[in-house]
Amino acid sequence: GKAAGKWTVVVNNNSHEVLKMVAVDVHYSKDGKKTAGKTVYLNNIAAQSSASASVKLPKKVQSVTYKIGLISSEKGAIYFARH
């Protein structure tokens, strides 16, 4: 398996407004089993820009999946992602 390491989450804001907060749910599988994972929060992403955050992974991770859970705009709107 792989040694413990980092995985980078990158969020691109293609809108014309500041994103106050974006929550990204990161899940990983280890030893053939899916584990709980983590939620990463990225804050104050300017319009037409991107932000990134590192997620520390445990040893022997085989795969990583992610999805956006929640987005809030600077104007106060809250969006829930549908998957």
N, CA, C and O atoms as a CHARMM CRD file, in Angstrom:
* protein
*
  332
    1    1 GLY  N      0.82000  -1.20300   0.00000 PROA 1      0.00000
    2    1 GLY  CA     0.00000   0.00000   0.00000 PROA 1      0.00000
    3    1 GLY  C      0.85400   1.25200   0.00000 PROA 1      0.00000
    4    1 GLY  O      2.07500   1.18400   0.14100 PROA 1      0.00000
    5    2 LYS  N      0.22900   2.35600  -0.15300 PROA 2      0.00000
    6    2 LYS  CA     0.93000   3.63400  -0.15700 PROA 2      0.00000
    7    2 LYS  C      1.19600   4.09200   1.27300 PROA 2      0.00000
    8    2 LYS  O      0.44400   3.77000   2.19300 PROA 2      0.00000
    9    3 ALA  N      2.25800   4.83500   1.44000 PROA 3      0.00000
   10    3 ALA  CA     2.55400   5.41800   2.74600 PROA 3      0.00000
   11    3 ALA  C      1.58500   6.57300   3.00000 PROA 3      0.00000
   12    3 ALA  O      0.92900   7.06700   2.08300 PROA 3      0.00000
   13    4 ALA  N      1.51100   6.98600   4.25100 PROA 4      0.00000
   14    4 ALA  CA     0.66100   8.13400   4.58600 PROA 4      0.00000
   15    4 ALA  C      1.12800   9.32000   3.76300 PROA 4      0.00000
   16    4 ALA  O      2.32500   9.47700   3.52300 PROA 4      0.00000
   17    5 GLY  N      0.19800  10.15200   3.33100 PROA 5      0.00000
   18    5 GLY  CA     0.58000  11.28400   2.51900 PROA 5      0.00000
   19    5 GLY  C     -0.48700  12.34200   2.49100 PROA 5      0.00000
   20    5 GLY  O     -1.40600  12.34700   3.31000 PROA 5      0.00000
   21    6 LYS  N     -0.35700  13.23200   1.54500 PROA 6      0.00000
   22    6 LYS  CA    -1.31500  14.31800   1.40400 PROA 6      0.00000
   23    6 LYS  C     -2.00800  14.22300   0.05500 PROA 6      0.00000
   24    6 LYS  O     -1.43500  13.75000  -0.92600 PROA 6      0.00000
   25    7 TRP  N     -3.23600  14.67600   0.02800 PROA 7      0.00000
   26    7 TRP  CA    -4.02000  14.74900  -1.19500 PROA 7      0.00000
   27    7 TRP  C     -4.55100  16.16500  -1.26200 PROA 7      0.00000
   28    7 TRP  O     -5.03000  16.68000  -0.25200 PROA 7      0.00000
   29    8 THR  N     -4.48600  16.80500  -2.40200 PROA 8      0.00000
   30    8 THR  CA    -4.87600  18.20800  -2.52600 PROA 8      0.00000
   31    8 THR  C     -6.25000  18.34900  -3.14600 PROA 8      0.00000
   32    8 THR  O     -6.54100  17.76300  -4.18900 PROA 8      0.00000
   33    9 VAL  N     -7.09600  19.13800  -2.48800 PROA 9      0.00000
   34    9 VAL  CA    -8.42600  19.48700  -2.98800 PROA 9      0.00000
   35    9 VAL  C     -8.31300  20.87300  -3.60800 PROA 9      0.00000
   36    9 VAL  O     -7.82600  21.80100  -2.96200 PROA 9      0.00000
   37   10 VAL  N     -8.76100  21.02600  -4.86100 PROA 10     0.00000
   38   10 VAL  CA    -8.74600  22.32200  -5.53800 PROA 10     0.00000
   39   10 VAL  C    -10.17300  22.66600  -5.94100 PROA 10     0.00000
   40   10 VAL  O    -10.85800  21.85700  -6.56500 PROA 10     0.00000
   41   11 VAL  N    -10.62000  23.86900  -5.58400 PROA 11     0.00000
   42   11 VAL  CA   -11.94600  24.34900  -5.95800 PROA 11     0.00000
   43   11 VAL  C    -11.77000  25.55900  -6.86300 PROA 11     0.00000
   44   11 VAL  O    -11.11400  26.53200  -6.48900 PROA 11     0.00000
   45   12 ASN  N    -12.35800  25.49500  -8.05500 PROA 12     0.00000
   46   12 ASN  CA   -12.34200  26.61900  -8.99900 PROA 12     0.00000
   47   12 ASN  C    -13.66400  27.36700  -8.89700 PROA 12     0.00000
   48   12 ASN  O    -14.73300  26.77100  -9.03000 PROA 12     0.00000
   49   13 ASN  N    -13.59000  28.65900  -8.66300 PROA 13     0.00000
   50   13 ASN  CA   -14.78300  29.49900  -8.59900 PROA 13     0.00000
   51   13 ASN  C    -14.94600  30.17600  -9.95400 PROA 13     0.00000
   52   13 ASN  O    -14.27600  31.16700 -10.24200 PROA 13     0.00000
   53   14 ASN  N    -15.83200  29.64400 -10.78000 PROA 14     0.00000
   54   14 ASN  CA   -16.07000  30.20200 -12.10800 PROA 14     0.00000
   55   14 ASN  C    -17.17400  31.24600 -12.11200 PROA 14     0.00000
   56   14 ASN  O    -17.55300  31.74700 -13.17100 PROA 14     0.00000
   57   15 SER  N    -17.69400  31.57800 -10.93200 PROA 15     0.00000
   58   15 SER  CA   -18.78400  32.55200 -10.84000 PROA 15     0.00000
   59   15 SER  C    -18.23400  33.97500 -10.78900 PROA 15     0.00000
   60   15 SER  O    -17.02300  34.19400 -10.84200 PROA 15     0.00000
   61   16 HSD  N    -19.14600  34.92900 -10.68500 PROA 16     0.00000
   62   16 HSD  CA   -18.76300  36.34300 -10.60300 PROA 16     0.00000
   63   16 HSD  C    -18.94800  36.88700  -9.19800 PROA 16     0.00000
   64   16 HSD  O    -19.00700  38.10100  -9.00500 PROA 16     0.00000
   65   17 GLU  N    -19.04300  35.98500  -8.20100 PROA 17     0.00000
   66   17 GLU  CA   -19.13800  36.44200  -6.82100 PROA 17     0.00000
   67   17 GLU  C    -18.21200  35.63000  -5.92700 PROA 17     0.00000
   68   17 GLU  O    -17.80400  34.52000  -6.27100 PROA 17     0.00000
   69   18 VAL  N    -17.89000  36.20300  -4.77500 PROA 18     0.00000
   70   18 VAL  CA   -17.01900  35.53500  -3.81700 PROA 18     0.00000
   71   18 VAL  C    -17.77300  34.37800  -3.16200 PROA 18     0.00000
   72   18 VAL  O    -18.92600  34.52700  -2.75800 PROA 18     0.00000
   73   19 LEU  N    -17.11500  33.23800  -3.06400 PROA 19     0.00000
   74   19 LEU  CA   -17.68400  32.11600  -2.33600 PROA 19     0.00000
   75   19 LEU  C    -17.15200  32.18600  -0.90800 PROA 19     0.00000
   76   19 LEU  O    -15.95400  32.03800  -0.66700 PROA 19     0.00000
   77   20 LYS  N    -18.05900  32.41400   0.02200 PROA 20     0.00000
   78   20 LYS  CA   -17.66000  32.57000   1.42200 PROA 20     0.00000
   79   20 LYS  C    -17.11200  31.26400   1.98400 PROA 20     0.00000
   80   20 LYS  O    -16.11800  31.26000   2.71000 PROA 20     0.00000
   81   21 MET  N    -17.77800  30.13600   1.63800 PROA 21     0.00000
   82   21 MET  CA   -17.33800  28.84000   2.14200 PROA 21     0.00000
   83   21 MET  C    -17.77800  27.73400   1.19900 PROA 21     0.00000
   84   21 MET  O    -18.90100  27.74200   0.69500 PROA 21     0.00000
   85   22 VAL  N    -16.87500  26.77700   0.96400 PROA 22     0.00000
   86   22 VAL  CA   -17.18500  25.57500   0.19600 PROA 22     0.00000
   87   22 VAL  C    -16.75500  24.38700   1.04100 PROA 22     0.00000
   88   22 VAL  O    -15.60900  24.31200   1.48400 PROA 22     0.00000
   89   23 ALA  N    -17.68600  23.45100   1.26300 PROA 23     0.00000
   90   23 ALA  CA   -17.37600  22.23100   2.01300 PROA 23     0.00000
   91   23 ALA  C    -17.22700  21.08300   1.02100 PROA 23     0.00000
   92   23 ALA  O    -18.11300  20.84300   0.20100 PROA 23     0.00000
   93   24 VAL  N    -16.11500  20.38200   1.09900 PROA 24     0.00000
   94   24 VAL  CA   -15.84100  19.24900   0.21400 PROA 24     0.00000
   95   24 VAL  C    -15.68000  17.99900   1.08100 PROA 24     0.00000
   96   24 VAL  O    -14.82800  17.95400   1.96800 PROA 24     0.00000
   97   25 ASP  N    -16.51100  16.98300   0.81300 PROA 25     0.00000
   98   25 ASP  CA   -16.43400  15.71500   1.53600 PROA 25     0.00000
   99   25 ASP  C    -15.44200  14.80600   0.83100 PROA 25     0.00000
  100   25 ASP  O    -15.61800  14.48600  -0.34400 PROA 25     0.00000
  101   26 VAL  N    -14.40600  14.39000   1.53700 PROA 26     0.00000
  102   26 VAL  CA   -13.35600  13.53700   0.98500 PROA 26     0.00000
  103   26 VAL  C    -13.44500  12.16800   1.66300 PROA 26     0.00000
  104   26 VAL  O    -13.38300  12.07300   2.88900 PROA 26     0.00000
  105   27 HSD  N    -13.58900  11.11800   0.86600 PROA 27     0.00000
  106   27 HSD  CA   -13.65700   9.75200   1.38700 PROA 27     0.00000
  107   27 HSD  C    -12.54000   8.94100   0.76100 PROA 27     0.00000
  108   27 HSD  O    -12.15500   9.17700  -0.38400 PROA 27     0.00000
  109   28 TYR  N    -12.02900   7.99800   1.50500 PROA 28     0.00000
  110   28 TYR  CA   -10.96900   7.14400   0.97100 PROA 28     0.00000
  111   28 TYR  C    -11.22900   5.69700   1.33900 PROA 28     0.00000
  112   28 TYR  O    -11.92100   5.40000   2.31300 PROA 28     0.00000
  113   29 SER  N    -10.66100   4.79600   0.54000 PROA 29     0.00000
  114   29 SER  CA   -10.78200   3.37200   0.84600 PROA 29     0.00000
  115   29 SER  C     -9.40600   2.83500   1.20800 PROA 29     0.00000
  116   29 SER  O     -8.37700   3.25600   0.67800 PROA 29     0.00000
  117   30 LYS  N     -9.43800   1.90100   2.12000 PROA 30     0.00000
  118   30 LYS  CA    -8.21000   1.33600   2.65600 PROA 30     0.00000
  119   30 LYS  C     -8.46800  -0.13700   2.91800 PROA 30     0.00000
  120   30 LYS  O     -9.47800  -0.49200   3.52700 PROA 30     0.00000
  121   31 ASP  N     -7.58800  -0.97800   2.47500 PROA 31     0.00000
  122   31 ASP  CA    -7.72700  -2.42600   2.65600 PROA 31     0.00000
  123   31 ASP  C     -9.05500  -2.94100   2.10200 PROA 31     0.00000
  124   31 ASP  O     -9.66500  -3.84400   2.67600 PROA 31     0.00000
  125   32 GLY  N     -9.50100  -2.36200   0.98300 PROA 32     0.00000
  126   32 GLY  CA   -10.72900  -2.79500   0.33600 PROA 32     0.00000
  127   32 GLY  C    -12.00600  -2.32400   1.00500 PROA 32     0.00000
  128   32 GLY  O    -13.09700  -2.70700   0.58200 PROA 32     0.00000
  129   33 LYS  N    -11.89700  -1.49900   2.04400 PROA 33     0.00000
  130   33 LYS  CA   -13.07200  -1.00700   2.76900 PROA 33     0.00000
  131   33 LYS  C    -13.12200   0.51200   2.71100 PROA 33     0.00000
  132   33 LYS  O    -12.09800   1.18500   2.82700 PROA 33     0.00000
  133   34 LYS  N    -14.33900   1.04900   2.52800 PROA 34     0.00000
  134   34 LYS  CA   -14.50800   2.49200   2.56100 PROA 34     0.00000
  135   34 LYS  C    -14.49900   2.94800   4.00800 PROA 34     0.00000
  136   34 LYS  O    -15.11000   2.31700   4.87000 PROA 34     0.00000
  137   35 THR  N    -13.81000   4.03800   4.26800 PROA 35     0.00000
  138   35 THR  CA   -13.76300   4.56800   5.61900 PROA 35     0.00000
  139   35 THR  C    -14.50100   5.90000   5.67800 PROA 35     0.00000
  140   35 THR  O    -14.97600   6.39100   4.65400 PROA 35     0.00000
  141   36 ALA  N    -14.60000   6.48100   6.85600 PROA 36     0.00000
  142   36 ALA  CA   -15.40700   7.68000   7.08100 PROA 36     0.00000
  143   36 ALA  C    -14.96400   8.88600   6.25800 PROA 36     0.00000
  144   36 ALA  O    -15.79900   9.54500   5.63800 PROA 36     0.00000
  145   37 GLY  N    -13.68800   9.18100   6.24200 PROA 37     0.00000
  146   37 GLY  CA   -13.21400  10.33200   5.49100 PROA 37     0.00000
  147   37 GLY  C    -13.27400  11.61300   6.29100 PROA 37     0.00000
  148   37 GLY  O    -13.40500  11.59400   7.51500 PROA 37     0.00000
  149   38 LYS  N    -13.17700  12.73700   5.57700 PROA 38     0.00000
  150   38 LYS  CA   -13.07900  14.04400   6.22000 PROA 38     0.00000
  151   38 LYS  C    -13.82800  15.08100   5.40000 PROA 38     0.00000
  152   38 LYS  O    -14.07400  14.88900   4.20900 PROA 38     0.00000
  153   39 THR  N    -14.18800  16.17700   6.04900 PROA 39     0.00000
  154   39 THR  CA   -14.75200  17.32000   5.33500 PROA 39     0.00000
  155   39 THR  C    -13.73600  18.44800   5.37300 PROA 39     0.00000
  156   39 THR  O    -13.22300  18.80300   6.43400 PROA 39     0.00000
  157   40 VAL  N    -13.45200  19.00800   4.19800 PROA 40     0.00000
  158   40 VAL  CA   -12.49400  20.09700   4.06600 PROA 40     0.00000
  159   40 VAL  C    -13.27600  21.37300   3.75900 PROA 40     0.00000
  160   40 VAL  O    -14.18400  21.36400   2.92800 PROA 40     0.00000
  161   41 TYR  N    -12.92500  22.46000   4.42700 PROA 41     0.00000
  162   41 TYR  CA   -13.59700  23.74000   4.21800 PROA 41     0.00000
  163   41 TYR  C    -12.62700  24.72500   3.59300 PROA 41     0.00000
  164   41 TYR  O    -11.53100  24.94800   4.10700 PROA 41     0.00000
  165   42 LEU  N    -13.04800  25.31900   2.46600 PROA 42     0.00000
  166   42 LEU  CA   -12.26900  26.36100   1.81700 PROA 42     0.00000
  167   42 LEU  C    -13.07400  27.65200   1.93900 PROA 42     0.00000
  168   42 LEU  O    -14.27800  27.66400   1.68400 PROA 42     0.00000
  169   43 ASN  N    -12.41000  28.73400   2.32700 PROA 43     0.00000
  170   43 ASN  CA   -13.10200  29.98300   2.62000 PROA 43     0.00000
  171   43 ASN  C    -12.64400  31.13600   1.74000 PROA 43     0.00000
  172   43 ASN  O    -11.48700  31.21000   1.32700 PROA 43     0.00000
  173   44 ASN  N    -13.59400  32.04200   1.46400 PROA 44     0.00000
  174   44 ASN  CA   -13.32700  33.30100   0.76400 PROA 44     0.00000
  175   44 ASN  C    -12.57500  33.11000  -0.55500 PROA 44     0.00000
  176   44 ASN  O    -11.46800  33.61400  -0.74200 PROA 44     0.00000
  177   45 ILE  N    -13.20700  32.37600  -1.44900 PROA 45     0.00000
  178   45 ILE  CA   -12.62400  32.13200  -2.76900 PROA 45     0.00000
  179   45 ILE  C    -13.11100  33.24300  -3.69500 PROA 45     0.00000
  180   45 ILE  O    -14.30600  33.34400  -3.97300 PROA 45     0.00000
  181   46 ALA  N    -12.20200  34.06100  -4.16400 PROA 46     0.00000
  182   46 ALA  CA   -12.55100  35.19700  -5.01700 PROA 46     0.00000
  183   46 ALA  C    -13.16300  34.73200  -6.33400 PROA 46     0.00000
  184   46 ALA  O    -12.91000  33.61600  -6.78700 PROA 46     0.00000
  185   47 ALA  N    -13.97200  35.59800  -6.94300 PROA 47     0.00000
  186   47 ALA  CA   -14.57700  35.31600  -8.24300 PROA 47     0.00000
  187   47 ALA  C    -13.48400  35.03800  -9.26600 PROA 47     0.00000
  188   47 ALA  O    -12.43700  35.68500  -9.26500 PROA 47     0.00000
  189   48 GLN  N    -13.74200  34.07200 -10.13400 PROA 48     0.00000
  190   48 GLN  CA   -12.82300  33.71200 -11.21500 PROA 48     0.00000
  191   48 GLN  C    -11.43300  33.31100 -10.70600 PROA 48     0.00000
  192   48 GLN  O    -10.42800  33.59300 -11.35900 PROA 48     0.00000
  193   49 SER  N    -11.37400  32.65200  -9.53700 PROA 49     0.00000
  194   49 SER  CA   -10.08900  32.18500  -9.01800 PROA 49     0.00000
  195   49 SER  C    -10.27300  30.79900  -8.39400 PROA 49     0.00000
  196   49 SER  O    -11.35400  30.21400  -8.46900 PROA 49     0.00000
  197   50 SER  N     -9.22300  30.29100  -7.78900 PROA 50     0.00000
  198   50 SER  CA    -9.30700  28.97000  -7.17200 PROA 50     0.00000
  199   50 SER  C     -8.63700  28.98300  -5.80500 PROA 50     0.00000
  200   50 SER  O     -7.88500  29.89900  -5.47200 PROA 50     0.00000
  201   51 ALA  N     -8.92400  27.95500  -5.02500 PROA 51     0.00000
  202   51 ALA  CA    -8.30500  27.77400  -3.71500 PROA 51     0.00000
  203   51 ALA  C     -8.03500  26.28800  -3.53600 PROA 51     0.00000
  204   51 ALA  O     -8.70200  25.44700  -4.13700 PROA 51     0.00000
  205   52 SER  N     -7.05300  25.97700  -2.70800 PROA 52     0.00000
  206   52 SER  CA    -6.72700  24.57500  -2.47400 PROA 52     0.00000
  207   52 SER  C     -6.45300  24.33300  -0.99700 PROA 52     0.00000
  208   52 SER  O     -6.12700  25.25200  -0.24500 PROA 52     0.00000
  209   53 ALA  N     -6.59300  23.07500  -0.60500 PROA 53     0.00000
  210   53 ALA  CA    -6.30400  22.64900   0.76200 PROA 53     0.00000
  211   53 ALA  C     -5.76800  21.22900   0.70200 PROA 53     0.00000
  212   53 ALA  O     -6.16400  20.44700  -0.16200 PROA 53     0.00000
  213   54 SER  N     -4.87600  20.90000   1.61100 PROA 54     0.00000
  214   54 SER  CA    -4.30800  19.55700   1.67000 PROA 54     0.00000
  215   54 SER  C     -5.04700  18.71400   2.69600 PROA 54     0.00000
  216   54 SER  O     -5.43200  19.19700   3.76100 PROA 54     0.00000
  217   55 VAL  N     -5.23700  17.45200   2.35500 PROA 55     0.00000
  218   55 VAL  CA    -5.87300  16.49100   3.25600 PROA 55     0.00000
  219   55 VAL  C     -4.82300  15.44700   3.59600 PROA 55     0.00000
  220   55 VAL  O     -4.23400  14.83300   2.70600 PROA 55     0.00000
  221   56 LYS  N     -4.59200  15.24800   4.88600 PROA 56     0.00000
  222   56 LYS  CA    -3.63900  14.22600   5.31400 PROA 56     0.00000
  223   56 LYS  C     -4.33500  12.87400   5.24700 PROA 56     0.00000
  224   56 LYS  O     -5.41900  12.69700   5.80300 PROA 56     0.00000
  225   57 LEU  N     -3.71700  11.93500   4.57300 PROA 57     0.00000
  226   57 LEU  CA    -4.28500  10.59100   4.40500 PROA 57     0.00000
  227   57 LEU  C     -3.53300   9.58700   5.26800 PROA 57     0.00000
  228   57 LEU  O     -2.32400   9.71600   5.46000 PROA 57     0.00000
  229   58 PRO  N     -4.23900   8.58700   5.78900 PROA 58     0.00000
  230   58 PRO  CA    -3.56000   7.53600   6.55400 PROA 58     0.00000
  231   58 PRO  C     -2.76900   6.60900   5.62500 PROA 58     0.00000
  232   58 PRO  O     -2.83100   6.74100   4.40200 PROA 58     0.00000
  233   59 LYS  N     -2.04900   5.70100   6.20100 PROA 59     0.00000
  234   59 LYS  CA    -1.25600   4.74100   5.41700 PROA 59     0.00000
  235   59 LYS  C     -2.16200   3.79500   4.64300 PROA 59     0.00000
  236   59 LYS  O     -3.30000   3.54100   5.03600 PROA 59     0.00000
  237   60 LYS  N     -1.64100   3.28300   3.54300 PROA 60     0.00000
  238   60 LYS  CA    -2.27300   2.24500   2.72500 PROA 60     0.00000
  239   60 LYS  C     -3.61000   2.65600   2.09400 PROA 60     0.00000
  240   60 LYS  O     -4.49600   1.81700   1.92900 PROA 60     0.00000
  241   61 VAL  N     -3.75800   3.91900   1.74700 PROA 61     0.00000
  242   61 VAL  CA    -4.97100   4.36400   1.06200 PROA 61     0.00000
  243   61 VAL  C     -4.90900   3.88000  -0.37900 PROA 61     0.00000
  244   61 VAL  O     -3.88800   4.03700  -1.04900 PROA 61     0.00000
  245   62 GLN  N     -6.01800   3.28100  -0.86300 PROA 62     0.00000
  246   62 GLN  CA    -6.05600   2.75300  -2.21600 PROA 62     0.00000
  247   62 GLN  C     -6.73600   3.69800  -3.19800 PROA 62     0.00000
  248   62 GLN  O     -6.32000   3.78900  -4.35200 PROA 62     0.00000
  249   63 SER  N     -7.77800   4.40200  -2.75700 PROA 63     0.00000
  250   63 SER  CA    -8.44200   5.34600  -3.64300 PROA 63     0.00000
  251   63 SER  C     -9.08000   6.47100  -2.83500 PROA 63     0.00000
  252   63 SER  O     -9.39000   6.31500  -1.65400 PROA 63     0.00000
  253   64 VAL  N     -9.26700   7.61200  -3.50600 PROA 64     0.00000
  254   64 VAL  CA    -9.86500   8.79600  -2.88700 PROA 64     0.00000
  255   64 VAL  C    -11.00800   9.26800  -3.77000 PROA 64     0.00000
  256   64 VAL  O    -10.85800   9.34900  -4.98900 PROA 64     0.00000
  257   65 THR  N    -12.15500   9.58000  -3.16400 PROA 65     0.00000
  258   65 THR  CA   -13.27400  10.18500  -3.88000 PROA 65     0.00000
  259   65 THR  C    -13.67700  11.44300  -3.13400 PROA 65     0.00000
  260   65 THR  O    -13.39200  11.58400  -1.94400 PROA 65     0.00000
  261   66 TYR  N    -14.33800  12.35700  -3.83000 PROA 66     0.00000
  262   66 TYR  CA   -14.73600  13.60900  -3.20000 PROA 66     0.00000
  263   66 TYR  C    -15.99900  14.13700  -3.85300 PROA 66     0.00000
  264   66 TYR  O    -16.32600  13.78600  -4.98600 PROA 66     0.00000
  265   67 LYS  N    -16.70100  14.98600  -3.11900 PROA 67     0.00000
  266   67 LYS  CA   -17.85600  15.66800  -3.67500 PROA 67     0.00000
  267   67 LYS  C    -18.09400  16.94500  -2.87800 PROA 67     0.00000
  268   67 LYS  O    -17.79500  17.01900  -1.68600 PROA 67     0.00000
  269   68 ILE  N    -18.63300  17.93800  -3.55700 PROA 68     0.00000
  270   68 ILE  CA   -18.96300  19.19500  -2.88700 PROA 68     0.00000
  271   68 ILE  C    -20.26100  18.98800  -2.12300 PROA 68     0.00000
  272   68 ILE  O    -21.23900  18.48100  -2.67300 PROA 68     0.00000
  273   69 GLY  N    -20.26900  19.38000  -0.86000 PROA 69     0.00000
  274   69 GLY  CA   -21.45200  19.21100  -0.03600 PROA 69     0.00000
  275   69 GLY  C    -22.25800  20.49000   0.10400 PROA 69     0.00000
  276   69 GLY  O    -23.48800  20.44900   0.08300 PROA 69     0.00000
  277   70 LEU  N    -21.58200  21.63200   0.24800 PROA 70     0.00000
  278   70 LEU  CA   -22.25000  22.89200   0.54300 PROA 70     0.00000
  279   70 LEU  C    -21.43900  24.05300   0.00200 PROA 70     0.00000
  280   70 LEU  O    -20.20900  24.04500   0.05400 PROA 70     0.00000
  281   71 ILE  N    -22.14000  25.05500  -0.51900 PROA 71     0.00000
  282   71 ILE  CA   -21.49900  26.28500  -0.98300 PROA 71     0.00000
  283   71 ILE  C    -22.28300  27.45600  -0.41400 PROA 71     0.00000
  284   71 ILE  O    -23.51200  27.47600  -0.48800 PROA 71     0.00000
  285   72 SER  N    -21.58100  28.43500   0.15300 PROA 72     0.00000
  286   72 SER  CA   -22.26800  29.65700   0.57400 PROA 72     0.00000
  287   72 SER  C    -21.57100  30.84400  -0.08400 PROA 72     0.00000
  288   72 SER  O    -20.34400  30.88800  -0.17500 PROA 72     0.00000
  289   73 SER  N    -22.37800  31.80900  -0.54300 PROA 73     0.00000
  290   73 SER  CA   -21.82100  32.97900  -1.20800 PROA 73     0.00000
  291   73 SER  C    -21.66100  34.12100  -0.21900 PROA 73     0.00000
  292   73 SER  O    -22.24300  34.10800   0.86600 PROA 73     0.00000
  293   74 GLU  N    -20.87100  35.10100  -0.60500 PROA 74     0.00000
  294   74 GLU  CA   -20.64700  36.27300   0.23500 PROA 74     0.00000
  295   74 GLU  C    -21.94700  37.04200   0.45700 PROA 74     0.00000
  296   74 GLU  O    -22.11300  37.71700   1.47300 PROA 74     0.00000
  297   75 LYS  N    -22.86300  36.93400  -0.49900 PROA 75     0.00000
  298   75 LYS  CA   -24.15100  37.63000  -0.39700 PROA 75     0.00000
  299   75 LYS  C    -25.12500  36.90600   0.52800 PROA 75     0.00000
  300   75 LYS  O    -26.22200  37.41000   0.76800 PROA 75     0.00000
  301   76 GLY  N    -24.75300  35.74000   1.05300 PROA 76     0.00000
  302   76 GLY  CA   -25.58600  35.03500   2.01400 PROA 76     0.00000
  303   76 GLY  C    -26.35800  33.84400   1.46200 PROA 76     0.00000
  304   76 GLY  O    -27.02700  33.14700   2.22500 PROA 76     0.00000
  305   77 ALA  N    -26.28400  33.59200   0.16000 PROA 77     0.00000
  306   77 ALA  CA   -26.98800  32.44700  -0.42300 PROA 77     0.00000
  307   77 ALA  C    -26.27500  31.15200  -0.02300 PROA 77     0.00000
  308   77 ALA  O    -25.04700  31.10200   0.05600 PROA 77     0.00000
  309   78 ILE  N    -27.06400  30.11600   0.22600 PROA 78     0.00000
  310   78 ILE  CA   -26.50900  28.80600   0.56000 PROA 78     0.00000
  311   78 ILE  C    -27.00500  27.79900  -0.47300 PROA 78     0.00000
  312   78 ILE  O    -28.19500  27.74700  -0.78400 PROA 78     0.00000
  313   79 TYR  N    -26.08700  27.00900  -0.99600 PROA 79     0.00000
  314   79 TYR  CA   -26.41900  26.01300  -2.01800 PROA 79     0.00000
  315   79 TYR  C    -25.99600  24.63400  -1.52600 PROA 79     0.00000
  316   79 TYR  O    -24.89700  24.47400  -0.99600 PROA 79     0.00000
  317   80 PHE  N    -26.84800  23.65200  -1.69500 PROA 80     0.00000
  318   80 PHE  CA   -26.52000  22.27400  -1.38700 PROA 80     0.00000
  319   80 PHE  C    -26.31400  21.54900  -2.70200 PROA 80     0.00000
  320   80 PHE  O    -27.14300  21.64400  -3.60800 PROA 80     0.00000
  321   81 ALA  N    -25.21600  20.82900  -2.80800 PROA 81     0.00000
  322   81 ALA  CA   -24.92300  20.11900  -4.05300 PROA 81     0.00000
  323   81 ALA  C    -25.75900  18.85900  -4.15000 PROA 81     0.00000
  324   81 ALA  O    -25.89500  18.12100  -3.17500 PROA 81     0.00000
  325   82 ARG  N    -26.32100  18.61100  -5.32200 PROA 82     0.00000
  326   82 ARG  CA   -27.03600  17.36600  -5.59100 PROA 82     0.00000
  327   82 ARG  C    -26.12900  16.44100  -6.37100 PROA 82     0.00000
  328   82 ARG  O    -25.46700  16.84900  -7.32500 PROA 82     0.00000
  329   83 HSD  N    -26.11100  15.19700  -5.95400 PROA 83     0.00000
  330   83 HSD  CA   -25.23600  14.21800  -6.62900 PROA 83     0.00000
  331   83 HSD  C    -26.04500  13.06100  -7.11500 PROA 83     0.00000
  332   83 HSD  O    -25.49900  12.13100  -7.70800 PROA 83     0.00000
